[in-house]
Structures are given as C-alpha cells and as structure tokens.
Short mmCIF file of C-alpha atoms (C1' of nucleotides) in Angstrom, two decimals:
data_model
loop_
_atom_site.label_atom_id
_atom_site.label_comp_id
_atom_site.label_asym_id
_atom_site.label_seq_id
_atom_site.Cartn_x
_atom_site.Cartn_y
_atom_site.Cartn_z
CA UNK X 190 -47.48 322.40 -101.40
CA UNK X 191 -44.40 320.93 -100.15
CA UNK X 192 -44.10 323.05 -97.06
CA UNK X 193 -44.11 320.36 -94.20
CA UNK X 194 -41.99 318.29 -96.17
CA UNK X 195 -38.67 319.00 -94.20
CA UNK X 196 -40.30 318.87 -91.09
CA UNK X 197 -38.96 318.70 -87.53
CA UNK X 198 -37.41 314.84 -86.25
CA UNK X 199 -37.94 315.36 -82.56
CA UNK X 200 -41.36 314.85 -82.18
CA UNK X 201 -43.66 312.91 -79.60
CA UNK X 202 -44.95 309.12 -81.14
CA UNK X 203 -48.40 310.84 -81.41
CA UNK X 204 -47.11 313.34 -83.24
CA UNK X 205 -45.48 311.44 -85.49
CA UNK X 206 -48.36 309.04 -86.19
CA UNK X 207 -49.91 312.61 -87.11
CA UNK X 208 -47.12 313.22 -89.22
CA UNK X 209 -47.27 310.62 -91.50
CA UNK X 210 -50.82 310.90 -91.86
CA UNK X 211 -50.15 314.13 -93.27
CA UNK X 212 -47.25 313.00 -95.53
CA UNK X 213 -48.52 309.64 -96.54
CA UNK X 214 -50.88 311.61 -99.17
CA UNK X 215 -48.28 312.73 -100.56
CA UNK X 216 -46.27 309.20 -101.74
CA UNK X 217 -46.62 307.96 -105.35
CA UNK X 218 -46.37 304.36 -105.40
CA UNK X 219 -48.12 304.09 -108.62
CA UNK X 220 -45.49 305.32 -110.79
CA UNK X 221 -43.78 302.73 -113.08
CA UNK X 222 -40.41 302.48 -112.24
CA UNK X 223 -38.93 300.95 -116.09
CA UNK X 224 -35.48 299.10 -115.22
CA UNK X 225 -33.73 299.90 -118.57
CA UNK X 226 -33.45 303.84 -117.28
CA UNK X 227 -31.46 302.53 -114.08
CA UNK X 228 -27.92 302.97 -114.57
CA UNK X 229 -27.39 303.82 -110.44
CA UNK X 230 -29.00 302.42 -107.83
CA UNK X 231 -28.10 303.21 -104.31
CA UNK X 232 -28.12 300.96 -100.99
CA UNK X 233 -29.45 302.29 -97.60
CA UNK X 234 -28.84 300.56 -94.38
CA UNK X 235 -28.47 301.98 -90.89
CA UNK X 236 -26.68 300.01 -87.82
CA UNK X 237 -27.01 300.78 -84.14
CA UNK X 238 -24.28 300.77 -81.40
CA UNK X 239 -24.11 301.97 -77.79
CA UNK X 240 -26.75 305.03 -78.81
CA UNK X 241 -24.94 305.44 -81.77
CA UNK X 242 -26.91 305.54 -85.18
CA UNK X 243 -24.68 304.89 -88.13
CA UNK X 244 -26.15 305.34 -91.58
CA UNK X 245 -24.27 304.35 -95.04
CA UNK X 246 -25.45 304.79 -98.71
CA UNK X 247 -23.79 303.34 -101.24
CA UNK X 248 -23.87 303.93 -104.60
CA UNK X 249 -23.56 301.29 -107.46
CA UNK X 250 -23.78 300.57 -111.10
CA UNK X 251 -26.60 298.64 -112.52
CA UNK X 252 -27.03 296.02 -113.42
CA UNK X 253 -23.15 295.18 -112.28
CA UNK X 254 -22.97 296.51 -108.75
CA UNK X 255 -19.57 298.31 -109.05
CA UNK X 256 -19.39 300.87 -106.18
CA UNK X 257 -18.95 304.90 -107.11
CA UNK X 258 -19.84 306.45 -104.08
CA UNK X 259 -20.00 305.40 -100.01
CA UNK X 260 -21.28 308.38 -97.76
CA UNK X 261 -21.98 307.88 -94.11
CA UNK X 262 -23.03 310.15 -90.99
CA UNK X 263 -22.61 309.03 -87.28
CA UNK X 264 -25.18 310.58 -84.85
CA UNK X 265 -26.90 310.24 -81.07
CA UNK X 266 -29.93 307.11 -82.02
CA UNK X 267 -33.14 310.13 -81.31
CA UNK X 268 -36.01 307.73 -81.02
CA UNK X 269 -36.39 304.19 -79.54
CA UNK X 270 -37.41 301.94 -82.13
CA UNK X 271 -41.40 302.02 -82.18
CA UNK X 272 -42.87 299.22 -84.94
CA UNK X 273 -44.65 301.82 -87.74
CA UNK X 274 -42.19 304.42 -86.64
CA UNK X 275 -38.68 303.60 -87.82
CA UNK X 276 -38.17 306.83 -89.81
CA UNK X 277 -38.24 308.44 -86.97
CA UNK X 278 -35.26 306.69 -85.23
CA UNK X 279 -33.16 306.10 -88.98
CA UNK X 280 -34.01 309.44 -90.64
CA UNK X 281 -31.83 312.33 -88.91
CA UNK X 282 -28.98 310.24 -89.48
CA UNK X 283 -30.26 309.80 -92.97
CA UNK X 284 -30.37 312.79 -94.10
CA UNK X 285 -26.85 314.23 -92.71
CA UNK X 286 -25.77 311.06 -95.16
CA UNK X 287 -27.97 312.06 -98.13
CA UNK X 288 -26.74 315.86 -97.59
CA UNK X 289 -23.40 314.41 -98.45
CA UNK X 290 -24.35 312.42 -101.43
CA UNK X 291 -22.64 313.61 -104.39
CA UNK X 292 -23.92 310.94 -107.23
CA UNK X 293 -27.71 311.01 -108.22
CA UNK X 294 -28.68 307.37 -108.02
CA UNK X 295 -31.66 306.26 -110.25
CA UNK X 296 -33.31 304.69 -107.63
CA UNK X 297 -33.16 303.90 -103.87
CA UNK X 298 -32.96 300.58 -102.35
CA UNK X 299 -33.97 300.71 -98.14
CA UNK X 300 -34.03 298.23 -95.46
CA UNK X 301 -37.36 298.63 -94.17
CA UNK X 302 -40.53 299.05 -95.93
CA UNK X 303 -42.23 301.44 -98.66
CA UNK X 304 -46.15 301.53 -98.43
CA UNK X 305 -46.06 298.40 -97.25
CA UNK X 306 -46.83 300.01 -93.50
CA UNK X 307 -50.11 300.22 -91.48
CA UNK X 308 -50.49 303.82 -92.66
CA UNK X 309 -48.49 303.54 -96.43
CA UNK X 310 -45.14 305.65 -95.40
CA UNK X 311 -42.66 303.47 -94.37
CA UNK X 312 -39.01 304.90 -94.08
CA UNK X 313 -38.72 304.23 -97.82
CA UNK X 314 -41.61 306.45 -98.79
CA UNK X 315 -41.10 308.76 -95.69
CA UNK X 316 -37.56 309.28 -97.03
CA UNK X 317 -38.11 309.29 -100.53
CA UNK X 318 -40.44 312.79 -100.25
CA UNK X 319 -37.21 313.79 -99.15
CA UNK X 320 -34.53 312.50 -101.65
CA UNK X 321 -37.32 312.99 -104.48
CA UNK X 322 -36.23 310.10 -106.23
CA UNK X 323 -37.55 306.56 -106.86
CA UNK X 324 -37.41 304.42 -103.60
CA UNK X 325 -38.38 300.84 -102.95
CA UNK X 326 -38.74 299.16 -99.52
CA UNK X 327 -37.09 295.86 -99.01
CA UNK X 328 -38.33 294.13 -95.28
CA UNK X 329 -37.04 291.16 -94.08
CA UNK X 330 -40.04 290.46 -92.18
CA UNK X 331 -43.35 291.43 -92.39
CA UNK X 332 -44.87 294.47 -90.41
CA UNK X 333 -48.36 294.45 -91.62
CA UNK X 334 -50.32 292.44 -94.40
CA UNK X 335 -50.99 289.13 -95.30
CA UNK X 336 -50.76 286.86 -98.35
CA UNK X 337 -51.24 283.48 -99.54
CA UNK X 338 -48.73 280.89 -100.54
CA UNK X 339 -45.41 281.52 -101.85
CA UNK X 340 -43.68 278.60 -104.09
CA UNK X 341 -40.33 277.82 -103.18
CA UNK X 342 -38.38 278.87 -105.92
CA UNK X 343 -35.94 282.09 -106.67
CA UNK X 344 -38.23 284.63 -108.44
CA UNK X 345 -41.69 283.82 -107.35
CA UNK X 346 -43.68 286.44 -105.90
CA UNK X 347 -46.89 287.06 -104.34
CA UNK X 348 -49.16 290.02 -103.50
CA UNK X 349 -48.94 291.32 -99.91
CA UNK X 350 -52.55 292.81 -99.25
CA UNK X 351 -53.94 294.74 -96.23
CA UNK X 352 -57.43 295.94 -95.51
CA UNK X 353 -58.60 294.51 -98.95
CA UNK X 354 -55.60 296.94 -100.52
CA UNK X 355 -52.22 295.36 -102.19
CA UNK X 356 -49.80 297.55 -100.71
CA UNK X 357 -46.54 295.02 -101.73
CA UNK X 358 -45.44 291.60 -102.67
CA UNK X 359 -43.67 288.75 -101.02
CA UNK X 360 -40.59 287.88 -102.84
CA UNK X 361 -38.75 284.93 -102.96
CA UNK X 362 -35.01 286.18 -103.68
CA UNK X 363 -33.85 282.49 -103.07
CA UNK X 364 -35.00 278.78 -103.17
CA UNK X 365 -36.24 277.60 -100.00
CA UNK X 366 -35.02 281.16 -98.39
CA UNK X 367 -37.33 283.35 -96.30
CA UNK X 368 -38.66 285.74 -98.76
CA UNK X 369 -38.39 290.19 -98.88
CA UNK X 370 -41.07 291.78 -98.51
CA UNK X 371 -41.03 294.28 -101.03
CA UNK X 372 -43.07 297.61 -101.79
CA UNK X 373 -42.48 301.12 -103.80
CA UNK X 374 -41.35 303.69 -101.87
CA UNK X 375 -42.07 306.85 -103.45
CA UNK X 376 -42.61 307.19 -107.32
CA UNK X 377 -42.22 303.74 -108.05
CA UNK X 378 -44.59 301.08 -108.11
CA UNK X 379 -45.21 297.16 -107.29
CA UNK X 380 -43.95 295.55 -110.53
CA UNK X 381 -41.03 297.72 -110.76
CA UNK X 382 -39.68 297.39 -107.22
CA UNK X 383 -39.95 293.60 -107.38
CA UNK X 384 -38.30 293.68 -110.66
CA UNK X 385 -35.70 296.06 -109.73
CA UNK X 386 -34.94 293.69 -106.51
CA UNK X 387 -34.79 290.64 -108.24
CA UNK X 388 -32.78 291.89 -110.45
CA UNK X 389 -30.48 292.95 -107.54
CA UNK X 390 -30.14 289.38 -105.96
CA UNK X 391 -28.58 287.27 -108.44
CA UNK X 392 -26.34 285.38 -105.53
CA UNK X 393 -27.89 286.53 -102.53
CA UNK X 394 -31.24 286.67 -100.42
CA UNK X 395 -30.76 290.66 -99.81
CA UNK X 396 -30.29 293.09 -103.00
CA UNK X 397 -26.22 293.93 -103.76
CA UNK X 398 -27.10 297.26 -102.63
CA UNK X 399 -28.55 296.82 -99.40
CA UNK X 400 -25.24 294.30 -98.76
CA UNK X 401 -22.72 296.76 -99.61
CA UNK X 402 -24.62 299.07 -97.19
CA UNK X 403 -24.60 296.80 -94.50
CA UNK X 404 -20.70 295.94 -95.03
CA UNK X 405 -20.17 299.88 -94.88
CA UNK X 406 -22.69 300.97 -92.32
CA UNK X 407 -20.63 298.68 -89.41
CA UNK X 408 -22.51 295.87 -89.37
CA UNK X 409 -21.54 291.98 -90.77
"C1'" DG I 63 -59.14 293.43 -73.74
"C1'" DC I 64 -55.86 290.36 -76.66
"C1'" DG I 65 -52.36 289.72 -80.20
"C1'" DA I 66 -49.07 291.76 -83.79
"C1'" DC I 67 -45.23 294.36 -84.34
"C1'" DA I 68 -39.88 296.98 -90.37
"C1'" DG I 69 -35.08 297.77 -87.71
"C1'" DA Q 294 -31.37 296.07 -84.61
"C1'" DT Q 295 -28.13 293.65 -81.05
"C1'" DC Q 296 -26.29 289.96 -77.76
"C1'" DT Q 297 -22.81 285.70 -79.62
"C1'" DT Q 298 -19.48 279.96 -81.06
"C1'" DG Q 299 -19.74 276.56 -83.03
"C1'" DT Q 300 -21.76 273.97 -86.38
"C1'" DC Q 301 -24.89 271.69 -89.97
"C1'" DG Q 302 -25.20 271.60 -94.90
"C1'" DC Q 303 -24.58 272.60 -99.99
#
DNA sequence: GCGACAG
DNA sequence: ATCTTGTCGC
C-alpha cells in the first residue's frame, strides 16, 4: 500500500501531473492536528542560486522557537519551476536534508502549499507522505482558490475554497499585511494548521520556523 | 482560445 | 525564487 511512495524525481511534467494524481489519495488533511502535543516544530525553506538548490530544516521548540537542530543539503536545481509542480524542483534536495534529520519534529512548517493546490498535493502534502509526520503549507500567494473578504487585523482568517471544496484559509498573520495562505499538509487539518501558524507569528508576517529556514537556507 | 499561475 | 539602493514609515 505504500509502494510508489518513494518514487522516482526525474520524471517528465506529464508524468508528474500523473504522479500526484496517484499520491494525492493518499494525503490526510482531515486529521486534527491539537497544539498542546507540539513541543517541536520544524521550518522548511529552499533557496535557489546559479542551478544550485539549497534546502534547510530547522528545528525549534514550541511555543518559544529556540533552535535544536539545522540540517541542509546542496544539490543540481532538477526541474524548472512549473506552477502545481514545485515538489518536483524542491523535493530531491529535500529529502537528502530530511535523511539527515536527527530530531523528530511534531510537525512540519513548508513554504509552499498543502492541499491547497489544483490537484490537493502541494509540496507540503507531497512531502509529508514522505516524512510521515504532520505538515502544514504556508503560501505567500495564492496558487489556486478564491475567498471572500479578509478584515484587516492580526488573526483573522477566512476559508480559501475551490471547485465548491475548502481546501485552506487565508490568514492574516499581521494588521494591514498581505495574508498566508495556509492549508494541512498531510495528517493535519484546517483549524489546526491555522492555529499552529498563528501561533508561530507572534512578531512577524511568516511563522518563526519558516524565518529561521530562510536565514539558514542562504537567503535574507 | 484566453487568463491564472506556490517558489 | 531571483535581479537590486535607497527610502518611506512606524
């Protein structure tokens, strides 16, 4: 049953598309993800330079951010960067970093998004079959979806719906900020992920996790 | 055929 | 994502 699940990276775009059909029936993203079990969360963030992918997860303490583990991997960028495909391009490099990992983080925070993608298996979900942990998808911007208005203030949220299914919510991390457009990964769910990230940006528009990943993945 | 389009 | 300095605002 979980035979394809470490399947091969280099594939063709139509393959892939096929690939994540195949995989996307396997993502839970109705599983309630209850913040007072998180003690570690971990930050995913991969930067680009000169065909070079370099991925970074770092590992901190919730709810107090204090860093206990930074892995990275450098490796050749495979795949150009194809909207609805960016596992494909971020997830070789990925998983040389997870294969490092030594801490088991309660949950995983990614910069990109969870079901919240034309066929439900963003690189959050995508990579969370792999790590077999909790996973939420934080976007900056929105791939797919559409919702209605968002108040202003820190901490309001709305749902992010496409083709008459809510796949996500629009969250507003801060006041009169563009908002993250959040979604479970795998074996999470909505409520929990936008709990989880709000409860990750106290200061900042992007969660403490996803920052420290940036800051170690190359990119300020 | 014409837009939209994570990082 | 990346290319890039100074600058407006809290």
């Amino acid at each position: 049953m979980e035979l394809h699940r470490r399947h091969d990276w280099d594939l063709t775009p139509a393959e892939a598309v096929a690939l994540q059909r195949r995989l996307a029936a396997e993502v839970v993203a109705d599983r309630p993800l209850d913040l007072a079990g998180v003690r570690l969360v971990a930050g995913v963030d991969v930067s680009v330079k000169d065909g070079r992918s370099r991925a970074a997860v770092v590992v901190a303490t919730f709810p107090d951010f204090r860093v206990v583990e930074t892995v990275t991997a450098i490796r050749p960028t495979p795949f150009p960067y194809v909207p609805g495909l960016l596992s494909f391009r971020e997830g070789p490099v990925l998983e040389e970093a997870f294969g490092r990992l030594a801490a088991s983080p309660d949950v995983f925070l990614f910069d990109g998004m969870g079901t919240a993608h034309p066929r439900r298996i963003g690189i959050a979900s995508h990579m969370g079959l792999w790590l077999e942990r909790p996973t939420v998808g934080v976007g900056k911007t929105r791939l797919c979806g559409r919702h209605g208005p968002l108040p202003e203030e820190k901490g309001a949220h709305v749902p992010l719906v496409d083709r008459g299914e809510t796949i996500g919510a629009v969250v507003r991390t801060r006041t009169g900020k563009n908002p993250l457009f959040i979604s479970p990964g795998h074996l999470a769910d909505i409520p929990g992920a936008v709990a989880l990230v709000l409860a990750c940006a106290p200061k900042y528009r992007l969660p403490e996790p996803i920052r420290l990943a940036h800051k170690a993945a190359g990119d300020f």
